[in-house]
PDB file of C-alpha atoms in Angstrom:
ATOM      1  CA  ALA E 217    -121.627-100.453 -59.570  1.00 43.00           C
ATOM      2  CA  SER E 218    -118.354-100.944 -61.137  1.00 42.00           C
ATOM      3  CA  PRO E 219    -115.486-102.421 -59.234  1.00 44.00           C
ATOM      4  CA  ILE E 220    -114.092 -99.739 -58.168  1.00 42.00           C
ATOM      5  CA  TYR E 221    -117.140 -97.941 -56.650  1.00 41.00           C
ATOM      6  CA  ILE E 222    -117.002-101.180 -54.843  1.00 43.00           C
ATOM      7  CA  PHE E 223    -113.791-101.159 -53.307  1.00 43.00           C
ATOM      8  CA  PHE E 224    -113.538 -97.818 -52.482  1.00 43.00           C
ATOM      9  CA  ARG E 225    -117.043 -96.875 -51.546  1.00 45.00           C
ATOM     10  CA  PRO E 226    -117.401 -94.948 -48.202  1.00 42.00           C
ATOM     11  CA  LYS E 227    -118.340 -97.412 -45.344  1.00 44.00           C
ATOM     12  CA  GLU E 228    -121.328 -97.777 -43.767  1.00 44.00           C
ATOM     13  CA  ASP E 229    -122.467 -99.215 -40.411  1.00 42.00           C
ATOM     14  CA  LEU E 230    -122.832-103.439 -41.285  1.00 46.00           C
ATOM     15  CA  MET E 231    -125.528-103.763 -39.168  1.00 38.00           C
ATOM     16  CA  ILE E 232    -124.380-107.270 -38.385  1.00 51.00           C
ATOM     17  CA  SER E 233    -127.343-107.535 -36.110  1.00 50.00           C
ATOM     18  CA  ARG E 234    -129.234-107.146 -38.864  1.00 79.00           C
ATOM     19  CA  SER E 235    -130.453-110.579 -41.466  1.00 91.00           C
ATOM     20  CA  LEU E 236    -128.745-110.969 -44.654  1.00 95.00           C
ATOM     21  CA  GLN E 237    -130.087-109.018 -47.971  1.00 95.00           C
ATOM     22  CA  TRP E 238    -131.061-111.672 -50.282  1.00 96.00           C
ATOM     23  CA  ARG E 239    -132.814-110.349 -53.362  1.00 95.00           C
ATOM     24  CA  LYS E 240    -136.181-110.331 -53.413  1.00 92.00           C
ATOM     25  CA  TRP E 241    -136.896-114.317 -54.828  1.00 91.00           C
ATOM     26  CA  ILE E 242    -134.913-115.685 -52.372  1.00 93.00           C
ATOM     27  CA  ALA E 243    -136.392-113.226 -49.252  1.00 89.00           C
ATOM     28  CA  ARG E 244    -139.330-114.375 -48.706  1.00 86.00           C
ATOM     29  CA  CYS E 245    -138.176-117.577 -47.339  1.00 87.00           C
ATOM     30  CA  PRO E 246    -136.067-117.469 -44.467  1.00 75.00           C
ATOM     31  CA  THR E 247    -133.730-120.184 -44.240  1.00 90.00           C
ATOM     32  CA  CYS E 248    -134.071-120.792 -48.225  1.00 93.00           C
ATOM     33  CA  GLY E 249    -131.365-118.184 -48.698  1.00 95.00           C
ATOM     34  CA  LEU E 250    -129.012-120.783 -46.838  1.00 95.00           C
ATOM     35  CA  TYR E 251    -130.289-124.123 -48.699  1.00 96.00           C
ATOM     36  CA  LEU E 252    -128.796-122.534 -52.031  1.00 97.00           C
ATOM     37  CA  VAL E 253    -126.047-121.439 -50.515  1.00 97.00           C
ATOM     38  CA  ALA E 254    -124.998-125.200 -49.545  1.00 97.00           C
ATOM     39  CA  LEU E 255    -126.632-126.710 -52.637  1.00 98.00           C
ATOM     40  CA  LEU E 256    -124.100-124.471 -54.866  1.00 98.00           C
ATOM     41  CA  ALA E 257    -121.499-125.429 -52.509  1.00 98.00           C
ATOM     42  CA  ALA E 258    -122.201-129.022 -53.191  1.00 98.00           C
ATOM     43  CA  CYS E 259    -122.444-128.414 -56.876  1.00 98.00           C
ATOM     44  CA  PHE E 260    -119.162-125.993 -57.050  1.00 98.00           C
ATOM     45  CA  SER E 261    -116.954-129.121 -54.948  1.00 97.00           C
ATOM     46  CA  LEU E 262    -118.380-131.144 -57.758  1.00 97.00           C
ATOM     47  CA  MET E 263    -117.009-129.634 -60.388  1.00 97.00           C
ATOM     48  CA  ARG E 264    -113.883-129.305 -58.551  1.00 96.00           C
ATOM     49  CA  ALA E 265    -113.601-133.231 -57.872  1.00 95.00           C
ATOM     50  CA  VAL E 266    -115.230-133.854 -61.593  1.00 95.00           C
ATOM     51  CA  ALA E 267    -111.649-131.525 -62.962  1.00 94.00           C
ATOM     52  CA  VAL E 268    -109.004-132.764 -60.868  1.00 92.00           C
ATOM     53  CA  PHE E 269    -110.443-135.660 -61.292  1.00 92.00           C
ATOM     54  CA  GLY E 270    -112.167-136.798 -64.892  1.00 90.00           C
ATOM     55  CA  PRO E 271    -110.891-136.268 -68.270  1.00 90.00           C
ATOM     56  CA  PRO E 272    -108.637-133.795 -69.221  1.00 87.00           C
ATOM     57  CA  GLN E 273    -111.178-132.114 -70.925  1.00 90.00           C
ATOM     58  CA  LEU E 274    -113.356-131.507 -67.934  1.00 93.00           C
ATOM     59  CA  GLN E 275    -110.192-129.137 -65.892  1.00 92.00           C
ATOM     60  CA  VAL E 276    -111.414-125.998 -67.626  1.00 93.00           C
ATOM     61  CA  LEU E 277    -114.622-126.521 -64.868  1.00 96.00           C
ATOM     62  CA  LEU E 278    -112.352-125.379 -62.398  1.00 95.00           C
ATOM     63  CA  PRO E 279    -111.859-121.632 -62.911  1.00 95.00           C
ATOM     64  CA  LEU E 280    -115.746-121.943 -63.886  1.00 97.00           C
ATOM     65  CA  SER E 281    -116.513-122.756 -60.624  1.00 97.00           C
ATOM     66  CA  PHE E 282    -113.902-120.523 -59.482  1.00 97.00           C
ATOM     67  CA  THR E 283    -116.410-117.704 -61.616  1.00 97.00           C
ATOM     68  CA  LEU E 284    -119.436-118.983 -60.864  1.00 98.00           C
ATOM     69  CA  MET E 285    -118.052-118.725 -57.366  1.00 98.00           C
ATOM     70  CA  ALA E 286    -117.148-114.815 -57.608  1.00 98.00           C
ATOM     71  CA  ILE E 287    -120.745-113.598 -59.413  1.00 98.00           C
ATOM     72  CA  THR E 288    -122.448-115.373 -57.361  1.00 98.00           C
ATOM     73  CA  PRO E 289    -123.100-112.404 -55.047  1.00 98.00           C
ATOM     74  CA  TRP E 290    -124.590-110.140 -57.321  1.00 97.00           C
ATOM     75  CA  ILE E 291    -127.143-113.040 -58.847  1.00 97.00           C
ATOM     76  CA  VAL E 292    -128.247-113.932 -54.801  1.00 97.00           C
ATOM     77  CA  LEU E 293    -127.912-110.871 -52.997  1.00 97.00           C
ATOM     78  CA  SER E 294    -129.085-106.587 -52.875  1.00 96.00           C
ATOM     79  CA  ARG E 295    -126.417-104.520 -52.996  1.00 95.00           C
ATOM     80  CA  PHE E 296    -126.514-103.699 -49.075  1.00 96.00           C
ATOM     81  CA  GLY E 297    -126.293-107.475 -48.941  1.00 96.00           C
ATOM     82  CA  ARG E 298    -123.419-107.431 -50.861  1.00 97.00           C
ATOM     83  CA  ASP E 299    -122.178-104.870 -48.212  1.00 96.00           C
ATOM     84  CA  GLN E 300    -122.825-106.965 -45.666  1.00 96.00           C
ATOM     85  CA  ILE E 301    -120.531-110.273 -46.546  1.00 97.00           C
ATOM     86  CA  GLY E 302    -117.424-107.442 -47.209  1.00 96.00           C
ATOM     87  CA  LEU E 303    -117.244-106.584 -50.423  1.00 97.00           C
ATOM     88  CA  ARG E 304    -116.493-103.077 -49.377  1.00 94.00           C
ATOM     89  CA  ARG E 305    -113.309-101.111 -48.193  1.00 91.00           C
ATOM     90  CA  ALA E 306    -111.301-102.480 -45.253  1.00 93.00           C
ATOM     91  CA  ARG E 307    -111.475-100.401 -42.414  1.00 87.00           C
ATOM     92  CA  SER E 308    -107.601 -99.817 -42.625  1.00 90.00           C
ATOM     93  CA  ILE E 309    -104.589 -99.675 -45.649  1.00 93.00           C
ATOM     94  CA  SER E 310    -101.997-101.240 -43.311  1.00 95.00           C
ATOM     95  CA  SER E 311    -104.806-104.808 -42.948  1.00 96.00           C
ATOM     96  CA  TYR E 312    -102.928-105.307 -46.872  1.00 97.00           C
ATOM     97  CA  ALA E 313     -99.532-105.469 -45.778  1.00 97.00           C
ATOM     98  CA  LYS E 314    -100.756-107.867 -42.299  1.00 97.00           C
ATOM     99  CA  ALA E 315    -102.325-110.278 -44.968  1.00 98.00           C
ATOM    100  CA  VAL E 316     -99.371-109.814 -47.428  1.00 98.00           C
ATOM    101  CA  PHE E 317     -97.514-111.207 -44.299  1.00 98.00           C
ATOM    102  CA  ALA E 318     -99.697-113.895 -43.157  1.00 98.00           C
ATOM    103  CA  GLY E 319    -100.089-115.464 -46.365  1.00 98.00           C
ATOM    104  CA  VAL E 320     -95.930-115.643 -47.413  1.00 98.00           C
ATOM    105  CA  LEU E 321     -95.807-117.173 -43.644  1.00 98.00           C
ATOM    106  CA  LEU E 322     -98.493-119.587 -43.453  1.00 98.00           C
ATOM    107  CA  ALA E 323     -97.282-121.347 -47.087  1.00 98.00           C
ATOM    108  CA  LEU E 324     -93.287-121.366 -46.364  1.00 98.00           C
ATOM    109  CA  VAL E 325     -94.276-123.302 -43.345  1.00 98.00           C
ATOM    110  CA  CYS E 326     -96.717-125.406 -45.383  1.00 98.00           C
ATOM    111  CA  GLY E 327     -94.074-125.814 -48.201  1.00 97.00           C
ATOM    112  CA  VAL E 328     -90.590-126.336 -45.649  1.00 98.00           C
ATOM    113  CA  MET E 329     -93.316-128.979 -43.427  1.00 98.00           C
ATOM    114  CA  GLY E 330     -94.115-131.111 -46.183  1.00 97.00           C
ATOM    115  CA  SER E 331     -90.493-130.747 -47.112  1.00 96.00           C
ATOM    116  CA  LEU E 332     -89.346-132.355 -43.979  1.00 97.00           C
ATOM    117  CA  LEU E 333     -91.901-134.680 -43.367  1.00 97.00           C
ATOM    118  CA  PHE E 334     -92.395-136.153 -47.049  1.00 96.00           C
ATOM    119  CA  GLU E 335     -89.346-134.554 -48.942  1.00 94.00           C
ATOM    120  CA  VAL E 336     -89.788-134.951 -52.432  1.00 92.00           C
ATOM    121  CA  GLY E 337     -92.350-138.324 -51.996  1.00 92.00           C
ATOM    122  CA  GLU E 338     -95.937-138.889 -53.348  1.00 90.00           C
ATOM    123  CA  GLN E 339     -97.425-137.398 -49.700  1.00 94.00           C
ATOM    124  CA  ASN E 340     -95.800-134.768 -49.595  1.00 96.00           C
ATOM    125  CA  TRP E 341     -99.164-131.853 -51.134  1.00 96.00           C
ATOM    126  CA  PHE E 342     -96.817-129.205 -53.068  1.00 96.00           C
ATOM    127  CA  VAL E 343     -95.927-132.040 -55.211  1.00 94.00           C
ATOM    128  CA  THR E 344     -98.790-133.737 -55.961  1.00 93.00           C
ATOM    129  CA  ILE E 345    -100.238-129.875 -56.928  1.00 93.00           C
ATOM    130  CA  ALA E 346     -97.091-129.540 -59.336  1.00 90.00           C
ATOM    131  CA  ARG E 347     -98.120-133.147 -60.410  1.00 88.00           C
ATOM    132  CA  ASN E 348    -101.563-131.874 -60.818  1.00 85.00           C
ATOM    133  CA  PHE E 349    -100.056-129.202 -63.106  1.00 84.00           C
ATOM    134  CA  GLY E 350     -97.619-130.961 -65.643  1.00 77.00           C
ATOM    135  CA  ARG E 351    -101.383-133.187 -65.688  1.00 77.00           C
ATOM    136  CA  SER E 352    -102.618-129.682 -67.738  1.00 74.00           C
ATOM    137  CA  PHE E 353    -100.028-128.685 -68.812  1.00 73.00           C
ATOM    138  CA  ASP E 354     -97.701-129.932 -71.427  1.00 76.00           C
ATOM    139  CA  THR E 355     -94.558-128.642 -69.610  1.00 74.00           C
ATOM    140  CA  GLY E 356     -91.458-130.362 -72.035  1.00 76.00           C
ATOM    141  CA  GLY E 357     -89.240-127.668 -73.283  1.00 76.00           C
ATOM    142  CA  LYS E 358     -91.044-125.129 -70.741  1.00 79.00           C
ATOM    143  CA  SER E 359     -88.779-123.131 -69.305  1.00 84.00           C
ATOM    144  CA  THR E 360     -89.078-122.805 -65.229  1.00 83.00           C
ATOM    145  CA  PHE E 361     -90.052-119.474 -65.121  1.00 87.00           C
ATOM    146  CA  LEU E 362     -92.399-119.468 -68.001  1.00 90.00           C
ATOM    147  CA  LEU E 363     -93.904-123.163 -65.710  1.00 88.00           C
ATOM    148  CA  PHE E 364     -94.200-120.652 -62.854  1.00 89.00           C
ATOM    149  CA  ALA E 365     -95.743-117.530 -64.902  1.00 90.00           C
ATOM    150  CA  VAL E 366     -99.032-120.162 -65.966  1.00 89.00           C
ATOM    151  CA  PHE E 367     -99.242-121.529 -63.139  1.00 90.00           C
ATOM    152  CA  THR E 368     -99.065-118.877 -60.881  1.00 91.00           C
ATOM    153  CA  VAL E 369    -100.318-116.038 -61.803  1.00 92.00           C
ATOM    154  CA  PRO E 370    -104.317-117.909 -62.662  1.00 92.00           C
ATOM    155  CA  SER E 371    -103.722-119.122 -58.969  1.00 93.00           C
ATOM    156  CA  MET E 372    -103.632-116.305 -57.610  1.00 94.00           C
ATOM    157  CA  ILE E 373    -106.826-114.663 -59.946  1.00 95.00           C
ATOM    158  CA  PHE E 374    -108.887-117.242 -60.129  1.00 95.00           C
ATOM    159  CA  SER E 375    -109.031-119.273 -56.273  1.00 96.00           C
ATOM    160  CA  PRO E 376    -108.414-116.456 -54.637  1.00 97.00           C
ATOM    161  CA  ILE E 377    -111.455-114.435 -55.432  1.00 98.00           C
ATOM    162  CA  GLY E 378    -113.659-117.139 -56.085  1.00 98.00           C
ATOM    163  CA  GLU E 379    -113.525-119.044 -52.673  1.00 98.00           C
ATOM    164  CA  GLU E 380    -113.341-115.523 -50.155  1.00 98.00           C
ATOM    165  CA  PHE E 381    -115.791-113.950 -51.681  1.00 98.00           C
ATOM    166  CA  PHE E 382    -118.088-117.697 -51.665  1.00 98.00           C
ATOM    167  CA  PHE E 383    -116.432-119.519 -48.499  1.00 98.00           C
ATOM    168  CA  ARG E 384    -115.600-116.436 -46.177  1.00 97.00           C
ATOM    169  CA  ALA E 385    -117.805-113.865 -47.462  1.00 97.00           C
ATOM    170  CA  LEU E 386    -121.356-115.748 -48.574  1.00 98.00           C
ATOM    171  CA  LEU E 387    -120.741-118.982 -46.951  1.00 97.00           C
ATOM    172  CA  GLN E 388    -119.985-117.723 -43.310  1.00 97.00           C
ATOM    173  CA  ARG E 389    -122.353-114.979 -43.152  1.00 96.00           C
ATOM    174  CA  SER E 390    -125.499-116.810 -44.862  1.00 96.00           C
ATOM    175  CA  LEU E 391    -123.983-119.148 -41.673  1.00 96.00           C
ATOM    176  CA  GLU E 392    -124.009-116.183 -39.327  1.00 96.00           C
ATOM    177  CA  ASP E 393    -127.858-115.896 -39.625  1.00 94.00           C
ATOM    178  CA  PHE E 394    -128.234-118.951 -37.875  1.00 93.00           C
ATOM    179  CA  THR E 395    -124.815-119.192 -35.322  1.00 93.00           C
ATOM    180  CA  SER E 396    -122.472-117.230 -34.084  1.00 94.00           C
ATOM    181  CA  ARG E 397    -119.524-115.668 -35.955  1.00 95.00           C
ATOM    182  CA  SER E 398    -116.595-118.580 -34.043  1.00 95.00           C
ATOM    183  CA  LEU E 399    -119.155-121.378 -35.388  1.00 97.00           C
ATOM    184  CA  ALA E 400    -120.138-120.088 -38.774  1.00 97.00           C
ATOM    185  CA  THR E 401    -116.537-119.682 -40.073  1.00 97.00           C
ATOM    186  CA  VAL E 402    -115.670-123.257 -37.592  1.00 97.00           C
ATOM    187  CA  CYS E 403    -118.255-124.477 -40.618  1.00 97.00           C
ATOM    188  CA  GLU E 404    -116.766-122.511 -43.876  1.00 97.00           C
ATOM    189  CA  CYS E 405    -113.402-123.527 -42.362  1.00 98.00           C
ATOM    190  CA  SER E 406    -114.216-127.615 -42.513  1.00 98.00           C
ATOM    191  CA  VAL E 407    -115.891-127.224 -46.018  1.00 97.00           C
ATOM    192  CA  PHE E 408    -113.100-125.407 -47.507  1.00 98.00           C
ATOM    193  CA  ALA E 409    -110.472-127.604 -45.937  1.00 98.00           C
ATOM    194  CA  ILE E 410    -112.513-130.998 -47.172  1.00 97.00           C
ATOM    195  CA  VAL E 411    -112.419-129.567 -50.841  1.00 97.00           C
ATOM    196  CA  HIS E 412    -108.879-128.610 -50.689  1.00 97.00           C
ATOM    197  CA  LEU E 413    -108.766-132.844 -50.640  1.00 96.00           C
ATOM    198  CA  CYS E 414    -109.791-132.778 -54.384  1.00 94.00           C
ATOM    199  CA  HIS E 415    -106.096-131.293 -54.375  1.00 94.00           C
ATOM    200  CA  HIS E 416    -104.389-133.613 -52.122  1.00 95.00           C
ATOM    201  CA  GLY E 417    -105.292-136.265 -49.965  1.00 93.00           C
ATOM    202  CA  LEU E 418    -107.795-137.919 -52.408  1.00 92.00           C
ATOM    203  CA  TYR E 419    -106.658-140.092 -55.027  1.00 88.00           C
ATOM    204  CA  ARG E 420    -107.909-142.255 -57.351  1.00 84.00           C
ATOM    205  CA  THR E 421    -106.635-145.768 -57.906  1.00 80.00           C
ATOM    206  CA  SER E 422    -107.895-148.716 -60.457  1.00 77.00           C
ATOM    207  CA  MET E 423    -110.368-149.945 -57.371  1.00 81.00           C
ATOM    208  CA  GLY E 424    -111.884-146.695 -56.784  1.00 82.00           C
ATOM    209  CA  PHE E 425    -110.770-143.416 -54.091  1.00 88.00           C
ATOM    210  CA  SER E 426    -108.143-143.626 -51.124  1.00 90.00           C
ATOM    211  CA  PHE E 427    -106.141-141.231 -48.956  1.00 91.00           C
ATOM    212  CA  TRP E 428    -102.993-140.685 -48.501  1.00 90.00           C
ATOM    213  CA  MET E 429    -102.140-141.161 -44.568  1.00 92.00           C
ATOM    214  CA  PRO E 430    -100.871-139.648 -42.551  1.00 94.00           C
ATOM    215  CA  SER E 431    -100.770-136.702 -44.825  1.00 96.00           C
ATOM    216  CA  SER E 432    -103.954-136.185 -45.889  1.00 96.00           C
ATOM    217  CA  ILE E 433    -104.953-135.442 -42.466  1.00 97.00           C
ATOM    218  CA  ILE E 434    -102.108-133.294 -42.021  1.00 98.00           C
ATOM    219  CA  TRP E 435    -103.102-131.336 -45.333  1.00 98.00           C
ATOM    220  CA  ALA E 436    -106.527-131.129 -43.985  1.00 98.00           C
ATOM    221  CA  ALA E 437    -106.171-129.401 -41.418  1.00 98.00           C
ATOM    222  CA  LEU E 438    -103.374-127.074 -43.001  1.00 98.00           C
ATOM    223  CA  MET E 439    -106.124-125.962 -45.876  1.00 98.00           C
ATOM    224  CA  PHE E 440    -108.552-125.200 -42.160  1.00 98.00           C
ATOM    225  CA  LEU E 441    -105.290-122.708 -40.478  1.00 98.00           C
ATOM    226  CA  ALA E 442    -105.249-121.215 -43.837  1.00 98.00           C
ATOM    227  CA  GLY E 443    -109.254-120.472 -43.641  1.00 98.00           C
ATOM    228  CA  TYR E 444    -109.095-119.388 -40.737  1.00 98.00           C
ATOM    229  CA  LEU E 445    -106.549-117.012 -41.526  1.00 98.00           C
ATOM    230  CA  PHE E 446    -108.319-115.591 -44.219  1.00 98.00           C
ATOM    231  CA  ALA E 447    -111.448-115.283 -42.675  1.00 98.00           C
ATOM    232  CA  TYR E 448    -109.817-114.024 -39.870  1.00 97.00           C
ATOM    233  CA  PHE E 449    -108.878-110.592 -41.706  1.00 97.00           C
ATOM    234  CA  ARG E 450    -112.251-110.499 -43.498  1.00 96.00           C
ATOM    235  CA  ASN E 451    -113.405-110.650 -39.433  1.00 94.00           C
ATOM    236  CA  THR E 452    -111.220-108.257 -38.300  1.00 94.00           C
ATOM    237  CA  SER E 453    -111.527-105.618 -41.477  1.00 94.00           C
ATOM    238  CA  ASP E 454    -114.898-106.195 -42.887  1.00 92.00           C
ATOM    239  CA  SER E 455    -114.053-106.164 -45.842  1.00 97.00           C
ATOM    240  CA  ILE E 456    -113.147-109.374 -47.853  1.00 98.00           C
ATOM    241  CA  PHE E 457    -110.276-107.918 -49.927  1.00 98.00           C
ATOM    242  CA  PRO E 458    -107.813-108.156 -47.196  1.00 98.00           C
ATOM    243  CA  ALA E 459    -108.668-112.031 -47.129  1.00 98.00           C
ATOM    244  CA  VAL E 460    -108.372-112.027 -51.110  1.00 98.00           C
ATOM    245  CA  VAL E 461    -104.789-110.616 -50.803  1.00 98.00           C
ATOM    246  CA  CYS E 462    -103.949-112.966 -48.011  1.00 98.00           C
ATOM    247  CA  HIS E 463    -105.297-115.454 -50.769  1.00 98.00           C
ATOM    248  CA  MET E 464    -103.731-114.416 -53.601  1.00 98.00           C
ATOM    249  CA  ALA E 465     -99.888-114.376 -51.545  1.00 98.00           C
ATOM    250  CA  PHE E 466    -100.197-117.628 -50.046  1.00 98.00           C
ATOM    251  CA  ASN E 467    -100.835-118.996 -53.684  1.00 97.00           C
ATOM    252  CA  ALA E 468     -97.814-116.495 -55.130  1.00 97.00           C
ATOM    253  CA  THR E 469     -95.613-118.378 -51.886  1.00 97.00           C
ATOM    254  CA  MET E 470     -97.128-121.707 -52.431  1.00 96.00           C
ATOM    255  CA  GLY E 471     -96.069-120.840 -56.487  1.00 95.00           C
ATOM    256  CA  VAL E 472     -92.540-119.467 -55.161  1.00 95.00           C
ATOM    257  CA  TYR E 473     -91.443-122.531 -53.291  1.00 96.00           C
ATOM    258  CA  ILE E 474     -92.549-125.006 -56.011  1.00 95.00           C
ATOM    259  CA  PHE E 475     -90.860-124.278 -58.999  1.00 92.00           C
ATOM    260  CA  SER E 476     -87.674-122.784 -56.619  1.00 92.00           C
ATOM    261  CA  VAL E 477     -87.385-125.425 -54.039  1.00 92.00           C
ATOM    262  CA  LEU E 478     -89.332-129.231 -55.604  1.00 91.00           C
ATOM    263  CA  TRP E 479     -90.031-128.284 -59.353  1.00 84.00           C
ATOM    264  CA  GLY E 480     -86.357-129.536 -59.971  1.00 73.00           C
ATOM    265  CA  ALA E 481     -85.863-132.181 -57.838  1.00 63.00           C
ATOM    266  CA  HIS E 482     -89.570-133.768 -57.930  1.00 55.00           C
ATOM    267  CA  HIS E 483     -88.479-134.196 -61.199  1.00 55.00           C
ATOM    268  CA  ALA E 484     -85.451-135.435 -60.976  1.00 45.00           C
ATOM    269  CA  ALA E 485     -86.384-138.130 -58.017  1.00 50.00           C
TER     270      ALA E 485
END
């Protein structure tokens, strides 16, 4: 089915009480689907870690992991299964406007909190993200607007689609077959928060890996909150697309904050 058909498909009964509908090669084993998703989560997390901490030539693994996350539901789920995880039209158009507002607000809270607590120091999570961007792209002699565009446009496409399709849609719905929606949400948000320690909190030294304290704890808590916010829009709209939009708004606002507030001060520091 085309993306346009998926987005505007008329709503059907989600049948939440019904088990997630996998492809036939998975459906023969009731728990195999969850085990497979857990294995994929570990593989995608490893790809992210290698991309962030490995040599520059392996940084392509990060967008590749997001792409694989995005297509996984089409590989492992039946057509009805993709409906069940939220690849369908949202209940109301207003949920998209609310998602944009919430994503912008949360990103501003993260940015202001980091600046108030750590200014432009290394424990500021947005400063770390800006440094990682500088590591992957030659920023010398480039205008701030060009850097903003190169940073923000991919971050509005790859991670919101890949992470929401995988974490909020596939992983959470897989867990809901074995536990309550509330506990499933807490579990997937916890995984989401831990994975994002790759971007800030966990760092590599000549002696191995260590954590920025206390900023790693605060950042993980903020990422858990972000995941929970995205899950709220998925849960209340029976669609993953408002969550994707909220995530896009968060990443876009993060880019605006980095390049309008932190970039010059960070390089001057």
